[in-house]
Amino acid sequence: MLRTPPGRRIAAALLTCALVTGLGGCGSDDGGPRRVGTVLDRTDDEGHRFRQIPEEDAPEVGVVVTPDGSRDGGWDIRIRVRHFRLSPAGTPSRAEHGRGYAQLYLDGRRLARLRATGHHLDGRRIGRGTHQITARLFADDHTLWAVDGTPVEATADLTASGAETASPAVG
């Protein structure tokens, strides 16, 4: 029977740990402080409690909406995050600094949960006119990241006539 030297076993265990804990998700994470904030009694309209975090530790999000050029008038929605990593599906339901998912809203109604940076909106789901797409950031325990009692979110206008629009750019 072959024996693995102790040093090699330790190196393999450390590599496995790094792969399991450090490589999941997408987006940027600056390696800063790891405070998970304070859960407030305040909730949004859907009952998600706010997770208050200092501005200097807060994640940021931007949203860009572009027509996809299809005959049905669909839209491609992209979010850009900073100081935040989108967790993959199946992530345990606990808060970790700068991690979680984004929730998309169309005119204030929930549209999709994002664990990646893109979403396609079928043009048949919206009528003519101007609509608002909002992206909000949540921790994996479903609390809403907030700064000074305000959700971490970005909103972009979507105009059914086909004009491109975007929220202020994130870094």
PDB file of C-alpha atoms in Angstrom:
ATOM      1  CA  MET A   1       0.000   0.000   0.000  1.00  0.00           C
ATOM      2  CA  LEU A   2       1.370   3.427  -0.937  1.00  0.00           C
ATOM      3  CA  ARG A   3       1.692   5.998   1.804  1.00  0.00           C
ATOM      4  CA  THR A   4       1.253   9.712   1.174  1.00  0.00           C
ATOM      5  CA  PRO A   5       3.774  11.879   3.017  1.00  0.00           C
ATOM      6  CA  PRO A   6       2.120  14.076   5.732  1.00  0.00           C
ATOM      7  CA  GLY A   7       3.222  17.298   4.009  1.00  0.00           C
ATOM      8  CA  ARG A   8       1.527  16.278   0.787  1.00  0.00           C
ATOM      9  CA  ARG A   9      -1.705  15.368   2.648  1.00  0.00           C
ATOM     10  CA  ILE A  10      -1.757  18.787   4.336  1.00  0.00           C
ATOM     11  CA  ALA A  11      -1.100  20.570   1.022  1.00  0.00           C
ATOM     12  CA  ALA A  12      -3.916  18.595  -0.631  1.00  0.00           C
ATOM     13  CA  ALA A  13      -6.304  19.417   2.224  1.00  0.00           C
ATOM     14  CA  LEU A  14      -5.465  23.130   2.017  1.00  0.00           C
ATOM     15  CA  LEU A  15      -5.917  23.163  -1.754  1.00  0.00           C
ATOM     16  CA  THR A  16      -9.281  21.407  -1.421  1.00  0.00           C
ATOM     17  CA  CYS A  17     -10.377  23.924   1.219  1.00  0.00           C
ATOM     18  CA  ALA A  18      -9.331  26.844  -1.018  1.00  0.00           C
ATOM     19  CA  LEU A  19     -11.231  25.416  -3.968  1.00  0.00           C
ATOM     20  CA  VAL A  20     -14.384  24.769  -1.951  1.00  0.00           C
ATOM     21  CA  THR A  21     -14.503  28.079  -0.094  1.00  0.00           C
ATOM     22  CA  GLY A  22     -12.691  30.565  -2.264  1.00  0.00           C
ATOM     23  CA  LEU A  23     -13.700  30.067  -5.857  1.00  0.00           C
ATOM     24  CA  GLY A  24     -17.509  29.950  -5.781  1.00  0.00           C
ATOM     25  CA  GLY A  25     -19.513  32.813  -7.253  1.00  0.00           C
ATOM     26  CA  CYS A  26     -18.672  35.648  -9.614  1.00  0.00           C
ATOM     27  CA  GLY A  27     -18.078  39.363  -9.310  1.00  0.00           C
ATOM     28  CA  SER A  28     -15.388  41.290  -7.507  1.00  0.00           C
ATOM     29  CA  ASP A  29     -14.421  41.003  -3.867  1.00  0.00           C
ATOM     30  CA  ASP A  30     -11.785  43.418  -2.613  1.00  0.00           C
ATOM     31  CA  GLY A  31     -10.758  41.303   0.382  1.00  0.00           C
ATOM     32  CA  GLY A  32     -11.773  44.093   2.778  1.00  0.00           C
ATOM     33  CA  PRO A  33     -13.307  43.829   6.257  1.00  0.00           C
ATOM     34  CA  ARG A  34     -15.717  40.960   6.818  1.00  0.00           C
ATOM     35  CA  ARG A  35     -18.510  42.564   8.841  1.00  0.00           C
ATOM     36  CA  VAL A  36     -21.963  41.257   8.068  1.00  0.00           C
ATOM     37  CA  GLY A  37     -23.753  44.287   9.457  1.00  0.00           C
ATOM     38  CA  THR A  38     -26.738  44.577  11.758  1.00  0.00           C
ATOM     39  CA  VAL A  39     -30.172  43.183  10.940  1.00  0.00           C
ATOM     40  CA  LEU A  40     -32.784  45.905  11.408  1.00  0.00           C
ATOM     41  CA  ASP A  41     -36.471  45.548  12.259  1.00  0.00           C
ATOM     42  CA  ARG A  42     -37.254  47.465   9.062  1.00  0.00           C
ATOM     43  CA  THR A  43     -38.423  45.442   6.029  1.00  0.00           C
ATOM     44  CA  ASP A  44     -39.086  46.067   2.360  1.00  0.00           C
ATOM     45  CA  ASP A  45     -42.523  45.577   0.757  1.00  0.00           C
ATOM     46  CA  GLU A  46     -41.889  41.829   0.438  1.00  0.00           C
ATOM     47  CA  GLY A  47     -40.922  41.374   4.095  1.00  0.00           C
ATOM     48  CA  HIS A  48     -37.130  41.109   3.658  1.00  0.00           C
ATOM     49  CA  ARG A  49     -35.332  42.529   6.693  1.00  0.00           C
ATOM     50  CA  PHE A  50     -32.663  45.167   6.099  1.00  0.00           C
ATOM     51  CA  ARG A  51     -29.039  44.252   6.869  1.00  0.00           C
ATOM     52  CA  GLN A  52     -27.419  47.588   7.738  1.00  0.00           C
ATOM     53  CA  ILE A  53     -23.734  47.923   6.784  1.00  0.00           C
ATOM     54  CA  PRO A  54     -21.424  50.966   6.898  1.00  0.00           C
ATOM     55  CA  GLU A  55     -21.054  52.761   3.582  1.00  0.00           C
ATOM     56  CA  GLU A  56     -17.312  52.063   3.403  1.00  0.00           C
ATOM     57  CA  ASP A  57     -17.991  48.296   3.607  1.00  0.00           C
ATOM     58  CA  ALA A  58     -21.057  48.249   1.368  1.00  0.00           C
ATOM     59  CA  PRO A  59     -21.375  46.450  -1.944  1.00  0.00           C
ATOM     60  CA  GLU A  60     -22.419  48.426  -5.037  1.00  0.00           C
ATOM     61  CA  VAL A  61     -24.581  47.529  -8.012  1.00  0.00           C
ATOM     62  CA  GLY A  62     -25.286  49.072 -11.399  1.00  0.00           C
ATOM     63  CA  VAL A  63     -27.764  47.924 -14.021  1.00  0.00           C
ATOM     64  CA  VAL A  64     -27.574  48.245 -17.819  1.00  0.00           C
ATOM     65  CA  VAL A  65     -30.537  47.540 -20.086  1.00  0.00           C
ATOM     66  CA  THR A  66     -30.135  47.143 -23.866  1.00  0.00           C
ATOM     67  CA  PRO A  67     -32.546  46.013 -26.576  1.00  0.00           C
ATOM     68  CA  ASP A  68     -31.579  42.580 -27.878  1.00  0.00           C
ATOM     69  CA  GLY A  69     -32.523  43.305 -31.492  1.00  0.00           C
ATOM     70  CA  SER A  70     -35.027  40.470 -31.702  1.00  0.00           C
ATOM     71  CA  ARG A  71     -38.374  40.710 -33.480  1.00  0.00           C
ATOM     72  CA  ASP A  72     -40.247  40.426 -30.164  1.00  0.00           C
ATOM     73  CA  GLY A  73     -38.480  43.510 -28.795  1.00  0.00           C
ATOM     74  CA  GLY A  74     -36.701  41.721 -25.966  1.00  0.00           C
ATOM     75  CA  TRP A  75     -34.125  43.217 -23.609  1.00  0.00           C
ATOM     76  CA  ASP A  76     -30.799  42.129 -22.204  1.00  0.00           C
ATOM     77  CA  ILE A  77     -30.276  43.160 -18.586  1.00  0.00           C
ATOM     78  CA  ARG A  78     -26.774  43.139 -17.098  1.00  0.00           C
ATOM     79  CA  ILE A  79     -25.762  44.004 -13.590  1.00  0.00           C
ATOM     80  CA  ARG A  80     -22.325  45.155 -12.517  1.00  0.00           C
ATOM     81  CA  VAL A  81     -21.292  44.605  -8.943  1.00  0.00           C
ATOM     82  CA  ARG A  82     -18.402  45.902  -6.879  1.00  0.00           C
ATOM     83  CA  HIS A  83     -17.306  44.633  -3.457  1.00  0.00           C
ATOM     84  CA  PHE A  84     -19.785  41.803  -4.008  1.00  0.00           C
ATOM     85  CA  ARG A  85     -19.781  38.214  -5.229  1.00  0.00           C
ATOM     86  CA  LEU A  86     -22.833  36.475  -6.596  1.00  0.00           C
ATOM     87  CA  SER A  87     -23.250  33.144  -4.831  1.00  0.00           C
ATOM     88  CA  PRO A  88     -23.997  30.026  -6.860  1.00  0.00           C
ATOM     89  CA  ALA A  89     -27.311  28.205  -6.496  1.00  0.00           C
ATOM     90  CA  GLY A  90     -27.398  25.937  -3.464  1.00  0.00           C
ATOM     91  CA  THR A  91     -25.307  28.249  -1.284  1.00  0.00           C
ATOM     92  CA  PRO A  92     -26.176  27.864   2.416  1.00  0.00           C
ATOM     93  CA  SER A  93     -28.699  30.385   3.733  1.00  0.00           C
ATOM     94  CA  ARG A  94     -26.379  32.546   5.863  1.00  0.00           C
ATOM     95  CA  ALA A  95     -25.049  36.067   5.525  1.00  0.00           C
ATOM     96  CA  GLU A  96     -21.439  36.622   4.526  1.00  0.00           C
ATOM     97  CA  HIS A  97     -19.909  40.012   3.908  1.00  0.00           C
ATOM     98  CA  GLY A  98     -20.184  41.037   0.261  1.00  0.00           C
ATOM     99  CA  ARG A  99     -21.929  37.879  -0.950  1.00  0.00           C
ATOM    100  CA  GLY A 100     -25.397  36.928  -2.023  1.00  0.00           C
ATOM    101  CA  TYR A 101     -27.680  37.386  -4.991  1.00  0.00           C
ATOM    102  CA  ALA A 102     -29.427  40.153  -6.902  1.00  0.00           C
ATOM    103  CA  GLN A 103     -33.154  40.457  -7.279  1.00  0.00           C
ATOM    104  CA  LEU A 104     -34.543  42.155 -10.407  1.00  0.00           C
ATOM    105  CA  TYR A 105     -37.778  44.118 -10.345  1.00  0.00           C
ATOM    106  CA  LEU A 106     -39.828  45.435 -13.262  1.00  0.00           C
ATOM    107  CA  ASP A 107     -41.909  48.453 -12.266  1.00  0.00           C
ATOM    108  CA  GLY A 108     -41.683  47.373  -8.619  1.00  0.00           C
ATOM    109  CA  ARG A 109     -42.767  43.758  -9.235  1.00  0.00           C
ATOM    110  CA  ARG A 110     -40.319  40.896  -8.738  1.00  0.00           C
ATOM    111  CA  LEU A 111     -38.954  39.682 -12.063  1.00  0.00           C
ATOM    112  CA  ALA A 112     -36.033  37.309 -11.361  1.00  0.00           C
ATOM    113  CA  ARG A 113     -33.385  36.236  -8.874  1.00  0.00           C
ATOM    114  CA  LEU A 114     -29.881  36.528 -10.313  1.00  0.00           C
ATOM    115  CA  ARG A 115     -26.896  34.420  -9.358  1.00  0.00           C
ATOM    116  CA  ALA A 116     -25.099  35.550 -12.523  1.00  0.00           C
ATOM    117  CA  THR A 117     -24.761  38.988 -14.095  1.00  0.00           C
ATOM    118  CA  GLY A 118     -27.233  38.636 -16.968  1.00  0.00           C
ATOM    119  CA  HIS A 119     -30.932  38.172 -17.607  1.00  0.00           C
ATOM    120  CA  HIS A 120     -33.054  38.233 -20.755  1.00  0.00           C
ATOM    121  CA  LEU A 121     -36.463  39.912 -20.640  1.00  0.00           C
ATOM    122  CA  ASP A 122     -38.896  38.768 -23.309  1.00  0.00           C
ATOM    123  CA  GLY A 123     -40.398  41.812 -25.040  1.00  0.00           C
ATOM    124  CA  ARG A 124     -43.877  40.285 -24.870  1.00  0.00           C
ATOM    125  CA  ARG A 125     -43.816  40.705 -21.055  1.00  0.00           C
ATOM    126  CA  ILE A 126     -43.928  44.508 -21.226  1.00  0.00           C
ATOM    127  CA  GLY A 127     -46.134  47.077 -22.902  1.00  0.00           C
ATOM    128  CA  ARG A 128     -45.088  50.207 -24.777  1.00  0.00           C
ATOM    129  CA  GLY A 129     -43.763  53.079 -22.755  1.00  0.00           C
ATOM    130  CA  THR A 130     -41.127  53.628 -20.112  1.00  0.00           C
ATOM    131  CA  HIS A 131     -40.574  51.060 -17.379  1.00  0.00           C
ATOM    132  CA  GLN A 132     -38.107  50.743 -14.527  1.00  0.00           C
ATOM    133  CA  ILE A 133     -35.743  47.844 -13.967  1.00  0.00           C
ATOM    134  CA  THR A 134     -34.300  47.755 -10.440  1.00  0.00           C
ATOM    135  CA  ALA A 135     -31.541  45.467  -9.158  1.00  0.00           C
ATOM    136  CA  ARG A 136     -31.266  44.985  -5.369  1.00  0.00           C
ATOM    137  CA  LEU A 137     -28.552  43.090  -3.521  1.00  0.00           C
ATOM    138  CA  PHE A 138     -29.427  40.465  -0.906  1.00  0.00           C
ATOM    139  CA  ALA A 139     -27.374  38.319   1.443  1.00  0.00           C
ATOM    140  CA  ASP A 140     -27.841  34.568   1.071  1.00  0.00           C
ATOM    141  CA  ASP A 141     -30.024  34.567   4.209  1.00  0.00           C
ATOM    142  CA  HIS A 142     -32.476  36.753   2.207  1.00  0.00           C
ATOM    143  CA  THR A 143     -31.765  39.952   4.138  1.00  0.00           C
ATOM    144  CA  LEU A 144     -31.489  43.095   2.028  1.00  0.00           C
ATOM    145  CA  TRP A 145     -28.112  44.884   2.076  1.00  0.00           C
ATOM    146  CA  ALA A 146     -28.679  48.500   3.181  1.00  0.00           C
ATOM    147  CA  VAL A 147     -26.704  51.677   3.904  1.00  0.00           C
ATOM    148  CA  ASP A 148     -28.247  54.319   6.172  1.00  0.00           C
ATOM    149  CA  GLY A 149     -31.568  52.458   5.993  1.00  0.00           C
ATOM    150  CA  THR A 150     -31.610  52.546   2.170  1.00  0.00           C
ATOM    151  CA  PRO A 151     -31.405  49.342   0.093  1.00  0.00           C
ATOM    152  CA  VAL A 152     -28.294  48.767  -2.010  1.00  0.00           C
ATOM    153  CA  GLU A 153     -29.883  48.996  -5.447  1.00  0.00           C
ATOM    154  CA  ALA A 154     -29.730  50.607  -8.876  1.00  0.00           C
ATOM    155  CA  THR A 155     -32.498  51.456 -11.304  1.00  0.00           C
ATOM    156  CA  ALA A 156     -32.494  51.940 -15.070  1.00  0.00           C
ATOM    157  CA  ASP A 157     -35.286  53.041 -17.354  1.00  0.00           C
ATOM    158  CA  LEU A 158     -36.410  50.732 -20.129  1.00  0.00           C
ATOM    159  CA  THR A 159     -38.270  52.436 -22.971  1.00  0.00           C
ATOM    160  CA  ALA A 160     -40.203  50.088 -25.223  1.00  0.00           C
ATOM    161  CA  SER A 161     -39.332  52.238 -28.241  1.00  0.00           C
ATOM    162  CA  GLY A 162     -35.838  50.652 -28.193  1.00  0.00           C
ATOM    163  CA  ALA A 163     -33.554  53.323 -26.712  1.00  0.00           C
ATOM    164  CA  GLU A 164     -30.608  52.035 -24.636  1.00  0.00           C
ATOM    165  CA  THR A 165     -30.435  53.179 -21.035  1.00  0.00           C
ATOM    166  CA  ALA A 166     -28.254  52.567 -17.991  1.00  0.00           C
ATOM    167  CA  SER A 167     -27.898  53.493 -14.369  1.00  0.00           C
ATOM    168  CA  PRO A 168     -24.753  55.324 -13.233  1.00  0.00           C
ATOM    169  CA  ALA A 169     -21.720  53.121 -13.888  1.00  0.00           C
ATOM    170  CA  VAL A 170     -20.152  51.156 -11.071  1.00  0.00           C
ATOM    171  CA  GLY A 171     -16.385  51.447 -10.903  1.00  0.00           C
TER     172      GLY A 171
END
